[in-house]
Amino acid sequence: MTKKDFFIIIIRLFGLYTLIGILFNIIPMNFAFLWEIQQPFIILSATLSILIPIGLFLLLIFKADNIVQLLKLDKGFDTKTINLGNLDAKTILKISILILGGLLLIDNLPLFLKSILSALEIRTHGGNPPKHFNFNWLVTFLKTVIGYLFITYYDHIARQLLKTKNID
């Protein structure tokens, strides 16, 4: 594998991680903010704060080779290739997706289970959970499911990420 291919894989993984941050942090936070304050300047700034990270995601996924060339990340090394034994680009990507999915699952499964137990406790005592409680429950549930899907479909995700530019 060449160093350029290695850096392209790393940049695309950052793009995938950016997508998760956009879906579960930036978009919900801005919609909650827009729900509270409905002024034209606030709407414009919230829209821009959603569109800029989406643009960053698209840039990291689809223009990773241009980023490597622009930043000259593959220059200055003694050799042009990286010897990783029998590991090719697809295997490295698969391992990285498994790690990312595992981190999502490990980080959010306890929070999801805690949310379920808290909701049961509140309902048992005859109360209703606060409105933001349902939102937090939903976000941790979706992050847990996406972590599970990353672990389950890591091969398919790796093929899709490699398909944007053939890396072998």
Short mmCIF file of C-alpha atoms in Angstrom, two decimals:
data_model
loop_
_atom_site.label_atom_id
_atom_site.label_comp_id
_atom_site.label_asym_id
_atom_site.label_seq_id
_atom_site.Cartn_x
_atom_site.Cartn_y
_atom_site.Cartn_z
CA MET A 1 0.00 0.00 0.00
CA THR A 2 1.32 3.43 -0.84
CA LYS A 3 1.50 6.20 1.71
CA LYS A 4 -0.99 8.21 -0.33
CA ASP A 5 -3.54 5.38 -0.09
CA PHE A 6 -2.94 5.11 3.65
CA PHE A 7 -3.58 8.83 4.18
CA ILE A 8 -6.69 8.69 1.97
CA ILE A 9 -8.07 5.91 4.18
CA ILE A 10 -7.33 7.89 7.34
CA ILE A 11 -9.00 11.02 5.94
CA ARG A 12 -12.09 9.05 4.92
CA LEU A 13 -12.33 7.55 8.39
CA PHE A 14 -12.25 11.08 9.82
CA GLY A 15 -15.04 11.88 7.36
CA LEU A 16 -17.10 8.96 8.65
CA TYR A 17 -16.52 10.10 12.22
CA THR A 18 -17.52 13.64 11.19
CA LEU A 19 -20.80 12.29 9.80
CA ILE A 20 -21.61 10.69 13.15
CA GLY A 21 -20.87 13.97 14.91
CA ILE A 22 -23.04 15.87 12.46
CA LEU A 23 -26.00 13.51 12.79
CA PHE A 24 -26.00 13.22 16.56
CA ASN A 25 -24.49 16.43 17.88
CA ILE A 26 -24.59 19.34 15.46
CA ILE A 27 -28.00 18.86 13.82
CA PRO A 28 -29.96 18.08 17.03
CA MET A 29 -28.27 20.93 18.91
CA ASN A 30 -29.10 23.44 16.19
CA PHE A 31 -32.69 22.25 15.81
CA ALA A 32 -33.18 22.53 19.56
CA PHE A 33 -31.72 26.04 19.43
CA LEU A 34 -33.98 27.00 16.50
CA TRP A 35 -36.98 25.63 18.38
CA GLU A 36 -36.33 28.05 21.23
CA ILE A 37 -35.28 31.20 19.32
CA GLN A 38 -36.83 31.92 15.94
CA GLN A 39 -35.06 35.02 14.66
CA PRO A 40 -33.68 35.47 11.12
CA PHE A 41 -30.04 35.86 12.22
CA ILE A 42 -30.29 32.79 14.46
CA ILE A 43 -31.84 30.78 11.64
CA LEU A 44 -29.04 31.83 9.27
CA SER A 45 -26.28 31.04 11.76
CA ALA A 46 -27.83 27.67 12.65
CA THR A 47 -28.19 26.78 8.98
CA LEU A 48 -24.56 27.69 8.32
CA SER A 49 -23.40 25.72 11.35
CA ILE A 50 -25.14 22.68 9.86
CA LEU A 51 -24.04 23.18 6.25
CA ILE A 52 -20.36 23.81 6.97
CA PRO A 53 -19.80 20.45 8.75
CA ILE A 54 -21.78 18.68 6.02
CA GLY A 55 -19.47 20.30 3.47
CA LEU A 56 -16.49 19.13 5.53
CA PHE A 57 -17.88 15.59 5.54
CA LEU A 58 -18.36 15.60 1.76
CA LEU A 59 -14.86 17.02 1.28
CA LEU A 60 -13.27 14.39 3.53
CA ILE A 61 -15.06 11.49 1.86
CA PHE A 62 -15.05 12.45 -1.82
CA LYS A 63 -11.95 14.64 -2.13
CA ALA A 64 -9.54 12.82 0.18
CA ASP A 65 -6.99 12.33 -2.62
CA ASN A 66 -7.03 16.09 -3.35
CA ILE A 67 -6.47 16.82 0.37
CA VAL A 68 -3.46 14.49 0.41
CA GLN A 69 -2.02 16.24 -2.67
CA LEU A 70 -2.76 19.73 -1.33
CA LEU A 71 -1.18 19.08 2.07
CA LYS A 72 1.62 16.95 0.51
CA LEU A 73 1.07 14.26 3.13
CA ASP A 74 2.76 11.58 1.05
CA LYS A 75 5.98 13.58 0.50
CA GLY A 76 9.17 13.42 2.53
CA PHE A 77 9.22 9.69 3.24
CA ASP A 78 12.15 7.44 2.36
CA THR A 79 9.94 4.94 0.56
CA LYS A 80 6.66 5.31 -1.29
CA THR A 81 5.04 2.24 0.22
CA ILE A 82 4.07 1.12 3.70
CA ASN A 83 4.83 -2.50 4.53
CA LEU A 84 2.01 -3.73 6.72
CA GLY A 85 2.54 -7.40 6.03
CA ASN A 86 -0.59 -8.99 4.60
CA LEU A 87 -2.82 -6.03 5.44
CA ASP A 88 -4.24 -4.22 2.45
CA ALA A 89 -6.31 -1.03 2.36
CA LYS A 90 -9.61 -2.88 2.66
CA THR A 91 -8.47 -4.83 5.73
CA ILE A 92 -7.24 -1.68 7.47
CA LEU A 93 -10.53 0.03 6.69
CA LYS A 94 -12.49 -2.95 8.01
CA ILE A 95 -10.53 -2.95 11.27
CA SER A 96 -11.02 0.80 11.65
CA ILE A 97 -14.77 0.55 11.06
CA LEU A 98 -15.00 -2.28 13.60
CA ILE A 99 -13.16 -0.12 16.15
CA LEU A 100 -15.37 2.89 15.41
CA GLY A 101 -18.51 0.77 15.74
CA GLY A 102 -17.23 -0.81 18.93
CA LEU A 103 -16.51 2.60 20.44
CA LEU A 104 -19.98 3.83 19.54
CA LEU A 105 -21.54 0.73 21.05
CA ILE A 106 -19.42 0.77 24.21
CA ASP A 107 -19.92 4.50 24.79
CA ASN A 108 -23.68 4.58 24.23
CA LEU A 109 -25.08 1.22 25.32
CA PRO A 110 -24.68 1.99 29.06
CA LEU A 111 -26.27 5.43 28.57
CA PHE A 112 -29.14 3.86 26.64
CA LEU A 113 -29.74 1.23 29.33
CA LYS A 114 -29.53 3.91 32.05
CA SER A 115 -32.14 5.95 30.15
CA ILE A 116 -34.47 2.97 29.99
CA LEU A 117 -34.07 2.26 33.70
CA SER A 118 -34.57 5.93 34.60
CA ALA A 119 -37.73 6.11 32.49
CA LEU A 120 -39.08 2.98 34.18
CA GLU A 121 -38.30 4.40 37.59
CA ILE A 122 -39.97 7.74 36.80
CA ARG A 123 -43.06 6.04 35.39
CA THR A 124 -43.23 3.63 38.32
CA HIS A 125 -43.45 6.56 40.71
CA GLY A 126 -46.24 8.11 38.64
CA GLY A 127 -44.25 10.90 37.00
CA ASN A 128 -43.50 11.89 33.45
CA PRO A 129 -39.92 12.25 32.23
CA PRO A 130 -38.84 15.74 31.07
CA LYS A 131 -39.07 16.51 27.34
CA HIS A 132 -35.30 16.50 26.80
CA PHE A 133 -35.18 13.05 28.38
CA ASN A 134 -36.91 11.47 25.35
CA PHE A 135 -34.49 13.23 23.01
CA ASN A 136 -31.44 11.96 24.92
CA TRP A 137 -32.92 8.48 24.97
CA LEU A 138 -33.43 8.58 21.21
CA VAL A 139 -29.91 9.84 20.49
CA THR A 140 -28.26 7.16 22.63
CA PHE A 141 -30.49 4.52 21.04
CA LEU A 142 -29.55 5.63 17.51
CA LYS A 143 -25.83 5.78 18.35
CA THR A 144 -26.04 2.27 19.81
CA VAL A 145 -27.83 0.97 16.72
CA ILE A 146 -25.32 2.63 14.38
CA GLY A 147 -22.44 1.15 16.38
CA TYR A 148 -24.07 -2.26 16.06
CA LEU A 149 -24.60 -1.75 12.32
CA PHE A 150 -20.96 -0.68 11.87
CA ILE A 151 -19.86 -3.89 13.56
CA THR A 152 -22.32 -6.02 11.61
CA TYR A 153 -21.83 -4.47 8.15
CA TYR A 154 -18.18 -3.40 8.38
CA ASP A 155 -17.34 -5.20 5.12
CA HIS A 156 -20.08 -3.45 3.14
CA ILE A 157 -19.17 -0.04 4.59
CA ALA A 158 -15.50 -0.61 3.75
CA ARG A 159 -16.38 -1.53 0.17
CA GLN A 160 -18.52 1.61 -0.19
CA LEU A 161 -15.74 3.84 1.15
CA LEU A 162 -13.21 2.22 -1.17
CA LYS A 163 -15.60 2.50 -4.11
CA THR A 164 -15.39 6.33 -4.19
CA LYS A 165 -11.84 5.91 -5.50
CA ASN A 166 -10.30 2.55 -6.22
CA ILE A 167 -7.67 1.89 -3.58
CA ASP A 168 -6.04 -1.51 -3.41
#
